[in-house]
Coordinates of C-alpha atoms in Angstrom, one line a residue:
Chain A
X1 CA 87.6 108.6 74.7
X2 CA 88.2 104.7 74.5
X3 CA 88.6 103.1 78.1
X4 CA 92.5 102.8 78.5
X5 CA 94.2 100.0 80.4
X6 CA 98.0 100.2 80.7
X7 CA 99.9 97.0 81.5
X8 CA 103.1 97.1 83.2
X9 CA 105.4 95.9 86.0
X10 CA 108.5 95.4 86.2
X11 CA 111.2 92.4 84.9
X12 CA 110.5 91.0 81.5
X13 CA 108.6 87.3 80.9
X14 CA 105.7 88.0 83.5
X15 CA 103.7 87.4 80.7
X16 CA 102.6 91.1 80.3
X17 CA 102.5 91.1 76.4
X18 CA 100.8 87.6 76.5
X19 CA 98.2 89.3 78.8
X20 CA 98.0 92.3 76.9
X21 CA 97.0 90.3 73.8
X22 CA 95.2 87.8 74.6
X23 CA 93.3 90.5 76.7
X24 CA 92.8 92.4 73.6
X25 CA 91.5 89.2 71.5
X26 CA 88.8 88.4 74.7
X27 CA 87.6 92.0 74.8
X28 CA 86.6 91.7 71.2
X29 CA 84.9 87.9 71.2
X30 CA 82.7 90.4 73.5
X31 CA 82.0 92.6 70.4
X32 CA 84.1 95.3 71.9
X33 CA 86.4 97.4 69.6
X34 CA 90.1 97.0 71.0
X35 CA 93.1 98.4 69.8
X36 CA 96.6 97.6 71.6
X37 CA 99.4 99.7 71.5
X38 CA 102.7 98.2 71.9
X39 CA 104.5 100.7 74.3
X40 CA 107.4 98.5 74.7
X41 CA 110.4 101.4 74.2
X42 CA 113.7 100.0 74.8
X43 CA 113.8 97.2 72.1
X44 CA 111.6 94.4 73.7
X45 CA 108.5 95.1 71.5
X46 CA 106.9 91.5 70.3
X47 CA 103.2 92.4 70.0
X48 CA 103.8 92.0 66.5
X49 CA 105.5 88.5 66.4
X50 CA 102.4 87.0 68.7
X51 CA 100.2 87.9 65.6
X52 CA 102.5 86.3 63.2
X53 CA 103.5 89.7 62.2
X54 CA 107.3 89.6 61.5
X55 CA 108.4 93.1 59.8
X56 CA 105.7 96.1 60.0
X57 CA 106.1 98.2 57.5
X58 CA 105.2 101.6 60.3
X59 CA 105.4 101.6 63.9
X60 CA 105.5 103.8 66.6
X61 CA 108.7 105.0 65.7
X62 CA 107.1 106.7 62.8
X63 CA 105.5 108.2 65.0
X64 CA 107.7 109.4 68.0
X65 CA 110.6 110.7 65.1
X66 CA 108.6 111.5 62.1
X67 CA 105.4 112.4 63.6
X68 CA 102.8 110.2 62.0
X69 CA 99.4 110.1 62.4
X70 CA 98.9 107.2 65.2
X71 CA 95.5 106.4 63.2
X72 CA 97.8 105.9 60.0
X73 CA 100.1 103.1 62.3
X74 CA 96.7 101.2 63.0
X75 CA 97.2 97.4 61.6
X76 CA 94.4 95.4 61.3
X77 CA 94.4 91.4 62.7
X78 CA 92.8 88.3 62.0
X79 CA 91.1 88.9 64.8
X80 CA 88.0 91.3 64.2
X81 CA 87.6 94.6 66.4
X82 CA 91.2 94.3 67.1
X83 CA 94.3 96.5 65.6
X84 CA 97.6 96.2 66.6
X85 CA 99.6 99.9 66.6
X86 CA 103.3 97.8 66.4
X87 CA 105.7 98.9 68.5
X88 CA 109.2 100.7 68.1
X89 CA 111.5 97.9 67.0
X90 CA 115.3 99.6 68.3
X91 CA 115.4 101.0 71.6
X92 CA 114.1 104.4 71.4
X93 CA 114.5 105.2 75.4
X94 CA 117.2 108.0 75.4
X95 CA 116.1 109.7 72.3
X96 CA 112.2 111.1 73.9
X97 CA 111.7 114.0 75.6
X98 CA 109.2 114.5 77.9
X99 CA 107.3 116.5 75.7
X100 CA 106.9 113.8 73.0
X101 CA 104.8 111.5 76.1
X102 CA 101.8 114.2 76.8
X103 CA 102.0 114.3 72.6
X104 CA 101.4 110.4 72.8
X105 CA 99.1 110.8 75.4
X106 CA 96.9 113.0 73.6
X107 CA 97.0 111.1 70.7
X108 CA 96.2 108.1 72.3
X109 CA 93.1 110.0 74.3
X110 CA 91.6 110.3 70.8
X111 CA 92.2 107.3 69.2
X112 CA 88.1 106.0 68.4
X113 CA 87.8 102.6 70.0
X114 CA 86.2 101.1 72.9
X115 CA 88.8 99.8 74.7
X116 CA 92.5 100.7 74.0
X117 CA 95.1 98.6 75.8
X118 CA 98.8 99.5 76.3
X119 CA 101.3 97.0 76.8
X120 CA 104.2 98.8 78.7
X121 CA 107.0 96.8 78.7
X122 CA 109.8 95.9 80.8
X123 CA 111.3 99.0 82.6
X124 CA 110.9 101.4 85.6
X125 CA 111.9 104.8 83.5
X126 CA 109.7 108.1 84.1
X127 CA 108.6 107.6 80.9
X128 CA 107.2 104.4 81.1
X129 CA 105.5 105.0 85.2
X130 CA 103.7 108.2 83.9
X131 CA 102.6 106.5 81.0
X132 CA 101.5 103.5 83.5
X133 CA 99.8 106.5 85.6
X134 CA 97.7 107.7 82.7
X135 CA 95.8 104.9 82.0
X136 CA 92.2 104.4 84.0
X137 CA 92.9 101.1 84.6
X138 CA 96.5 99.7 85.6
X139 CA 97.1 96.3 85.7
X140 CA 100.3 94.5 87.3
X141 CA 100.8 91.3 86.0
X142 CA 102.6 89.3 88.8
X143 CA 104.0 85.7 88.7
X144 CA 104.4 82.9 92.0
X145 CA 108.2 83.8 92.2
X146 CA 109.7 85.9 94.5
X147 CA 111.8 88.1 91.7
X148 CA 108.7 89.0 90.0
X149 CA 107.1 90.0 92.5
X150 CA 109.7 91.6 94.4
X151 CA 110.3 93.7 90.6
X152 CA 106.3 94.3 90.5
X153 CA 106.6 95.9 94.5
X154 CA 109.4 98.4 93.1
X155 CA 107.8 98.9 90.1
X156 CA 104.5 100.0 92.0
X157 CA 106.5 101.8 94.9
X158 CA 108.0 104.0 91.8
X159 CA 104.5 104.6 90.5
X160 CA 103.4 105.7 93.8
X161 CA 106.1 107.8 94.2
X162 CA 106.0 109.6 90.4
X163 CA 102.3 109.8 91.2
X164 CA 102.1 111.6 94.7
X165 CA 105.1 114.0 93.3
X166 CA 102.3 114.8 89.9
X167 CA 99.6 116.4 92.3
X168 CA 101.9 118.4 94.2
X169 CA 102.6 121.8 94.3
X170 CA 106.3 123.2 93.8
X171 CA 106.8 123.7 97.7
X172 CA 105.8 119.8 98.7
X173 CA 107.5 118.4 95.8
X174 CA 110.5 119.7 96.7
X175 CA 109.3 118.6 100.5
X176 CA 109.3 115.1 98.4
X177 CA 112.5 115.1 96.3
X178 CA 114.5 116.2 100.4
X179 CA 112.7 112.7 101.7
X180 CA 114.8 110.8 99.0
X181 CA 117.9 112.4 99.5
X182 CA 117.3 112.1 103.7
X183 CA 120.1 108.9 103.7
X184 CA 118.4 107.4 106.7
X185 CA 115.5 106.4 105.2
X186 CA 116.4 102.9 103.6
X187 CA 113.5 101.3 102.4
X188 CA 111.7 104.5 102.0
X189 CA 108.3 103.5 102.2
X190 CA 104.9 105.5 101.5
X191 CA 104.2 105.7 105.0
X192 CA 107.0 107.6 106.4
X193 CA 106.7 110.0 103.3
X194 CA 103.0 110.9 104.1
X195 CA 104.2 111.2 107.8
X196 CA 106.8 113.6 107.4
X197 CA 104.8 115.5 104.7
X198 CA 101.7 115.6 107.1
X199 CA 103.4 117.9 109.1
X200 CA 103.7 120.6 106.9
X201 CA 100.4 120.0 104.6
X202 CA 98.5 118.1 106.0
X203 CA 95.3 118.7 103.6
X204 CA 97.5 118.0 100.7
X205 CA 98.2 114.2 102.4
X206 CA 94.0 113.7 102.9
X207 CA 93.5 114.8 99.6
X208 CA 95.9 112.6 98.0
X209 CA 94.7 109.7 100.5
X210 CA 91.3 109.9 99.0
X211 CA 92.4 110.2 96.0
X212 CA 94.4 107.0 96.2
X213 CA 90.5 105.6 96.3
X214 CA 90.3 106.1 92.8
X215 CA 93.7 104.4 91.5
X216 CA 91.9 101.5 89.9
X217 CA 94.9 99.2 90.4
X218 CA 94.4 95.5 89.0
X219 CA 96.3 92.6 89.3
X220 CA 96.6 89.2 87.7
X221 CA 98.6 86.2 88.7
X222 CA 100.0 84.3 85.7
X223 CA 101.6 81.3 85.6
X224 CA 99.9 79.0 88.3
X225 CA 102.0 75.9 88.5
X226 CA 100.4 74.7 91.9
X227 CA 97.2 75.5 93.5
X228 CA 98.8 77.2 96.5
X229 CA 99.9 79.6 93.9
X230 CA 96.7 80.8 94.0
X231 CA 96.8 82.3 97.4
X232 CA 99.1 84.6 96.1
X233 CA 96.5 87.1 94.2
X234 CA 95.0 87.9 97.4
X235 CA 97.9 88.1 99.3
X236 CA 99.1 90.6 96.7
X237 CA 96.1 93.1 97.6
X238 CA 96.5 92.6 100.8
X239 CA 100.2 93.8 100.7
X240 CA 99.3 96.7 98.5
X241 CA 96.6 98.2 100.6
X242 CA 99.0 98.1 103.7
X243 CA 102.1 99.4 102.2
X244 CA 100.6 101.5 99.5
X245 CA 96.9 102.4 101.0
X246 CA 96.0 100.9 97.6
X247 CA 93.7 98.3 97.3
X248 CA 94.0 96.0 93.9
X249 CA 91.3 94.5 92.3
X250 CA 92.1 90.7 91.8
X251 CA 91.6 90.0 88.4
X252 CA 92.5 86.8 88.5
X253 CA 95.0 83.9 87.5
X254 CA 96.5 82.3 84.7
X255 CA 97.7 79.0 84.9
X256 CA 100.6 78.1 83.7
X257 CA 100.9 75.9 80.2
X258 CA 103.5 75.2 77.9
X259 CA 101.2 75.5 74.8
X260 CA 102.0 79.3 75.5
X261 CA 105.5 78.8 74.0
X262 CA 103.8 76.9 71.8
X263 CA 101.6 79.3 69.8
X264 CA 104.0 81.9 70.5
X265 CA 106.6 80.1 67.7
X266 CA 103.5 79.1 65.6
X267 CA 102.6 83.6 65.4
X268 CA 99.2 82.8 66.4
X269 CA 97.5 84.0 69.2
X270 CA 96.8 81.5 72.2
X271 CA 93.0 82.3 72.6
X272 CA 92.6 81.7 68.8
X273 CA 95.0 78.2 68.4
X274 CA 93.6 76.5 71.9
X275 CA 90.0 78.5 72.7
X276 CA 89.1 75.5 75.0
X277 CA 92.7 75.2 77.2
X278 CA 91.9 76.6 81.1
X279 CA 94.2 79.6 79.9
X280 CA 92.0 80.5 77.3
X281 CA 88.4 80.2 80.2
X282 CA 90.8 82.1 82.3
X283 CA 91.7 84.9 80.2
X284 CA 87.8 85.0 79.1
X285 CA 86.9 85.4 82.6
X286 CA 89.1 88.4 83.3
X287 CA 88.3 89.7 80.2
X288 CA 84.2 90.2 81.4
X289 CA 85.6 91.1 85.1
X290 CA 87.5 93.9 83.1
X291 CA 84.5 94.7 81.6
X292 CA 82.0 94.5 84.6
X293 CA 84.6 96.3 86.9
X294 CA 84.0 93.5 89.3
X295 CA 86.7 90.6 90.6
X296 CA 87.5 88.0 91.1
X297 CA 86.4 86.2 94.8
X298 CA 88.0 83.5 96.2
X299 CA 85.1 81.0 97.9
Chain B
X1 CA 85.0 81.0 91.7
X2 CA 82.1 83.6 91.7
X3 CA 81.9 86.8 91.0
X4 CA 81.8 90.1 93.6
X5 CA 82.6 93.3 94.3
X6 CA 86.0 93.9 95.3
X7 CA 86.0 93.0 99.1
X8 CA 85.0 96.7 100.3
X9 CA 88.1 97.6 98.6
X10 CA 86.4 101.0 97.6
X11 CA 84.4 101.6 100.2
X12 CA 86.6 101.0 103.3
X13 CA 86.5 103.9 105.6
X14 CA 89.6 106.0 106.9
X15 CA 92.2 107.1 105.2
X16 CA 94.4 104.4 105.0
X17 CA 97.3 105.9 107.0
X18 CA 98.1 104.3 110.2
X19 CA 95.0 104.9 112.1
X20 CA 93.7 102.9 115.4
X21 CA 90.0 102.0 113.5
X22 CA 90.6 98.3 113.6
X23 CA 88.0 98.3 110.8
X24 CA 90.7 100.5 108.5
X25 CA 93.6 98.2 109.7
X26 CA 92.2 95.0 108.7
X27 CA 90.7 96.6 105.3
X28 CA 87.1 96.5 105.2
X29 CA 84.2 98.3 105.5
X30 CA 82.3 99.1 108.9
X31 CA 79.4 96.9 107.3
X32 CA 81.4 93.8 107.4
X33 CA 79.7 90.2 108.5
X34 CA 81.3 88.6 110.8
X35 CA 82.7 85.8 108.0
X36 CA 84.0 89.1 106.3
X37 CA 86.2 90.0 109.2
X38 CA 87.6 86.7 109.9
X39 CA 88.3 86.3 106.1
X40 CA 90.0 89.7 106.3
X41 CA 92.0 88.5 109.3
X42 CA 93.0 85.7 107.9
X43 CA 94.0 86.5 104.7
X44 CA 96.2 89.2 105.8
X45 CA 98.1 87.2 108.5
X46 CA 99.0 85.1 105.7
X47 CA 99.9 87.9 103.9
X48 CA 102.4 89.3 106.3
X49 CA 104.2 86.5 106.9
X50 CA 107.6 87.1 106.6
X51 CA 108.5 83.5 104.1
X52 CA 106.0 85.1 101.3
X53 CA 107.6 85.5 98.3
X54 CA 109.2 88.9 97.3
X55 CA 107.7 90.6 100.8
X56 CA 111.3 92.0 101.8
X57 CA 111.3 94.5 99.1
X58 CA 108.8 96.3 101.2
X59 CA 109.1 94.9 104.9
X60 CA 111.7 93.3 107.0
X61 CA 111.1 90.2 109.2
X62 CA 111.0 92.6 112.3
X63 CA 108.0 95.4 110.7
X64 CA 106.3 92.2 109.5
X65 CA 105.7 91.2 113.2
X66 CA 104.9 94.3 114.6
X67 CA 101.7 94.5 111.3
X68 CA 101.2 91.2 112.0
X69 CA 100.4 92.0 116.3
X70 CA 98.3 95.1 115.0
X71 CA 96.4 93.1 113.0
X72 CA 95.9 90.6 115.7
X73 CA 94.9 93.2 117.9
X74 CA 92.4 94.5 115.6
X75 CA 90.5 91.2 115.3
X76 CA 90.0 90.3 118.6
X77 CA 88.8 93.7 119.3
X78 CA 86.0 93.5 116.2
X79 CA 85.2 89.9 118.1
X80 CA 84.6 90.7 121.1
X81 CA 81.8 92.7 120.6
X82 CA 78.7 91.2 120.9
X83 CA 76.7 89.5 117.8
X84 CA 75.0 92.3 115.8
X85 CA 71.8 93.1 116.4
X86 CA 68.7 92.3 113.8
X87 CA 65.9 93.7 112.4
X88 CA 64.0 93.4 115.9
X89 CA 66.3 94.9 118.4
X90 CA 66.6 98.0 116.1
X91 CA 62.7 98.7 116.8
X92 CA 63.3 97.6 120.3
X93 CA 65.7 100.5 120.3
X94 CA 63.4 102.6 118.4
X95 CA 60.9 102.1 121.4
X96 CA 62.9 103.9 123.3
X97 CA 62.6 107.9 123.0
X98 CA 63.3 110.8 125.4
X99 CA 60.2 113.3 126.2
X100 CA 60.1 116.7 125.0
X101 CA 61.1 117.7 128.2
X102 CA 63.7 115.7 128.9
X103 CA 65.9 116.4 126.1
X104 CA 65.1 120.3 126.8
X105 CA 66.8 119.6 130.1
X106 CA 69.6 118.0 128.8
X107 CA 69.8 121.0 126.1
X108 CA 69.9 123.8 128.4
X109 CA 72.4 122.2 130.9
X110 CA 75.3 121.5 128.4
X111 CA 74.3 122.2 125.1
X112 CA 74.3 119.6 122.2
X113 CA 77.6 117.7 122.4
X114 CA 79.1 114.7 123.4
X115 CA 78.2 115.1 126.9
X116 CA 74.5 115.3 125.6
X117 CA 74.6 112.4 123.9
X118 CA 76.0 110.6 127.0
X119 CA 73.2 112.0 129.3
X120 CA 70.8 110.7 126.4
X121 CA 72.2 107.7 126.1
X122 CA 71.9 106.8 130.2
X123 CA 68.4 108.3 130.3
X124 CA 67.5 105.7 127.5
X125 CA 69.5 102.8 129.5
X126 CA 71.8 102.3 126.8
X127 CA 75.2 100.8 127.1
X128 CA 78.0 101.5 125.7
X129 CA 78.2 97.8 124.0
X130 CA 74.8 98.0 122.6
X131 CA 75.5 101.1 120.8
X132 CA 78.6 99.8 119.8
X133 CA 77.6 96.9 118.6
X134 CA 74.4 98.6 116.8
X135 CA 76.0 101.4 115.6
X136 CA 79.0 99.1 114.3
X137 CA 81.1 101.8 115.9
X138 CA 84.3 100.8 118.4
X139 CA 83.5 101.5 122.1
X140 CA 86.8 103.7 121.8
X141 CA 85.5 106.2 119.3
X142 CA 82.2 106.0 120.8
X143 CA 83.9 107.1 124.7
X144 CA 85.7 110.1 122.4
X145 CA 82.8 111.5 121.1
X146 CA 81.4 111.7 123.9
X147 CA 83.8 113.6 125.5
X148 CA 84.8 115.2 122.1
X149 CA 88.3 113.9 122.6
X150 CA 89.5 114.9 118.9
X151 CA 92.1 113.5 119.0
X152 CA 90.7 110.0 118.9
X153 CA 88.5 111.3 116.0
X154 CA 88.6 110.6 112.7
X155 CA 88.6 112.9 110.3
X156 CA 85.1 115.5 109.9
X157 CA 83.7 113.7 106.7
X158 CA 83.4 110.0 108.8
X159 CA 82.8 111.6 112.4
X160 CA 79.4 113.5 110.8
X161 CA 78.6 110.0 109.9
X162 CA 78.9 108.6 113.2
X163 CA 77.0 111.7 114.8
X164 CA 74.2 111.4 112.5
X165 CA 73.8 107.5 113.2
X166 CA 74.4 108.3 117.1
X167 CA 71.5 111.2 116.8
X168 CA 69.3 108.5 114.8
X169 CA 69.4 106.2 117.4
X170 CA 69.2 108.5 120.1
X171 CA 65.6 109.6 118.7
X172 CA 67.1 113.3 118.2
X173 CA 65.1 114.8 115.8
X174 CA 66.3 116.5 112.3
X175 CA 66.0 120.2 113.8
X176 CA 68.3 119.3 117.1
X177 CA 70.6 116.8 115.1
X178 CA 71.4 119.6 112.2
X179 CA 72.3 121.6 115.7
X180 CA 74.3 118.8 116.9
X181 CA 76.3 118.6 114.1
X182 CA 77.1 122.1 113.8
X183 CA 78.1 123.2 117.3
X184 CA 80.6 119.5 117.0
X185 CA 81.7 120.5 113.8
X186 CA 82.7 124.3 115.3
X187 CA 84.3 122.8 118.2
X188 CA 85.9 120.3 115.7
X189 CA 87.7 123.0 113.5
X190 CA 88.5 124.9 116.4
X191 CA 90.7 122.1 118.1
X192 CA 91.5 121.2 114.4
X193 CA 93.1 124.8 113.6
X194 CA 95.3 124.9 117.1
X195 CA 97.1 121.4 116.3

């Protein structure tokens, strides 16, 4: 089973497919085999047009309706050890049933690779959280401005929310679905829901708190425009381990650089048309700290 | 920019939920330096403040405050201990052991519990602070084990932890600590199974 990664968060233009990429094309200067799967459901897939790829011929929409082999969607890139599997180019989100995601799930769980990235999209659906949820590693990709960010938080506070309700048996998830119906609780955050369900299980709650332990959430801050942007990684954990009792690994930042745009209109790939730019060192950097489970420290 | 391991992210104790350990509020393990806590500190003041970008969607101004004073609180209570001990305290502490009979006495008047450990403690001239401080343990949970105030406990999986660092210290021996733990841990599930 290759190591999966899922990429998500929120608003579009974070920079999640640019991550999700370049990410891939790092991993495999390492010697790793990669392949990224454009998960991108409702019409926003461009994994594709950032390899210079402008119609392919199958994507995943061959294989949600017609049920293709995902091996046969496989697309090879000028990049070695990396495939592209392209994603659905109309907006498939009302036509899948929840059936069709544990069939994508297994399929994916078999695909033979080393590492296999998935590049979620814009969105907040079921579909796309518990396909966030499945991956070993999740990665946020957060930006300096407060609407990012602010997206990312509700983005992770759904997560948290889909996730707790997946572990738990018919009697505390219905305990669950009452809390979000209970009108008084405005900003409903994680704490008050583990309070009130403490009550009535309260080894479910210290199970599911030590299992938190184990959510491998990472986080990356794209964009830099000013150094004091930096602060903002670590800030980010810090926020997530006292609202969610999650603690992030800080992946690290990318600075911000026009050239992105740049390559992006040129279809090539920014770590292959500027390998010496600080974005390209950056994204190397994460790409071993994804590798070594380690990162990144702030001296 | 050097590489680490994520600051005790997965090794912090507790379990994360609104607890009193000002070790599990500020986010780090009970190994932390000194530098590690202020670091700690400071970063998450400056995480809570309320101008930080896109922090409403989770806190208003008002909750902000109220994590920021816990987390206040918190620090000055990891820094007013006193500086952790090194290598050469811990076998001046070693030094110290009860006789045989001594800890029979003890045994037979109460049993193996907190109180024990208190007697022990006093027989060996042992503060509070210097266990504290050794032990890396808050005077607070230290006071509630020995008087086996559960509710100030943590949970079974970190308190066996504590007891068996406490017994180490104390020079109980494996045969006496094994009983230690397992009279707590009856007394623990009892008071456990009533709340």
């Amino acid at each position: 089973m290759p190591l999966s990664l899922s990429v998500g968060g929120g608003k579009g233009g974070t920079g999640k497919s640019f991550f999700a990429l370049n990410l891939g094309i790092a991993l495999s200067e390492s010697g790793k085999n990669v392949i990224l799967c454009d998960l991108d459901l409702a019409g926003g897939a461009n994994l594709h047009t950032f390899l210079g790829i402008p119609y392919p011929e199958k994507t995943l929409e061959d294989f949600l309706l017609s049920k293709s082999p995902l091996e046969s969607l496989l697309l090879p890139t000028y990049v070695k050890g990396l495939k592209l599997i392209p994603g659905a180019l109309s907006n498939l989100s009302d036509k899948l049933k929840y059936f069709e995601k544990t069939r994508l799930q297994r399929s994916l769980n078999l695909l033979r690779t080393d590492y296999l990235i998935v590049d979620l999209g814009a969105g907040i659906s079921p579909f796309i959280l518990d396909l966030f949820l499945w991956a070993q590693k999740k990665i946020v990709v957060i930006t300096p401005e407060a609407t990012t960010l602010e997206n990312v938080y509700r983005f992770l506070r759904g997560a948290y929310f889909r996730y707790i309700r997946k572990g738990a048996n018919e009697r505390v998830r219905r305990l669950i679905d009452e809390f979000f119906m209970d009108h008084n609780f405005s900003l409903k955050k994680p704490q008050e829901l583990l309070n009130r369900l403490r009550v009535f299980d309260e080894a479910f709650v210290h199970r599911f708190v030590a299992s938190l332990k184990e959510f491998d959430l990472n986080v990356v801050l794209n964009q830099v425009k000013r150094p004091e942007e930096r602060e903002l990684g670590p800030s980010f954990k810090m926020v997530c381990y006292k609202y969610f009792g999650i603690m992030p690994k800080y992946l690290g930042y990318i600075p911000f650089d026009i050239k992105v745009s740049f390559s992006i209109n040129r279809g090539r790939p920014f770590l292959i048309e500027y390998p010496y730019a600080e974005v390209a060192q950056c994204m190397r950097e994460i790409a071993s700290r994804v590798i070594s489970g380690k990162e990144m420290v702030l001296t | 920019m050097y590489e680490g391991n994520s600051l005790k992210g997965n090794q912090w104790k507790g379990d994360g939920i609104d607890l009193e350990d000002p070790y599990e509020i500020l986010g780090i393990s009970e190994n932390a330096s000194e530098l590690e806590i202020e670091e700690a500190f400071q970063r998450l003041m400056k995480a809570l403040d309320p101008s930080n970008p896109g922090i409403w969607a989770l806190w208003t101004p008002e909750e902000l405050n109220q994590l920021r004073e816990k987390v206040q609180r918190a620090f000055s209570e990891l820094m007013q201990r006193k500086p952790l001990c090194d290598k050469e305290s811990f076998s001046f502490f070693k030094k110290r052991t009860l006789s045989r009979e001594t800890l029979e006495l003890i045994k037979a008047k109460k049993g193996l519990g907190g109180e024990a450990l208190k007697d022990i403690r006093e027989h060996l001239n042992l503060s509070l602070e210097e266990v504290s401080s050794f032990l890396k343990i808050t005077k607070k949970t230290l006071i509630a084990l020995e008087n086996e105030d559960f509710n100030n406990l943590p949970p079974w999986v970190y308190l066996k932890g504590f007891l068996r660092a406490y017994a180490k210290l104390l020079g109980i021996e494996e045969e006496e600590e094994e009983e230690l733990l397992k009279s707590f841990e009856e007394r623990y599930q009892k008071f456990r199974s009533r709340t």
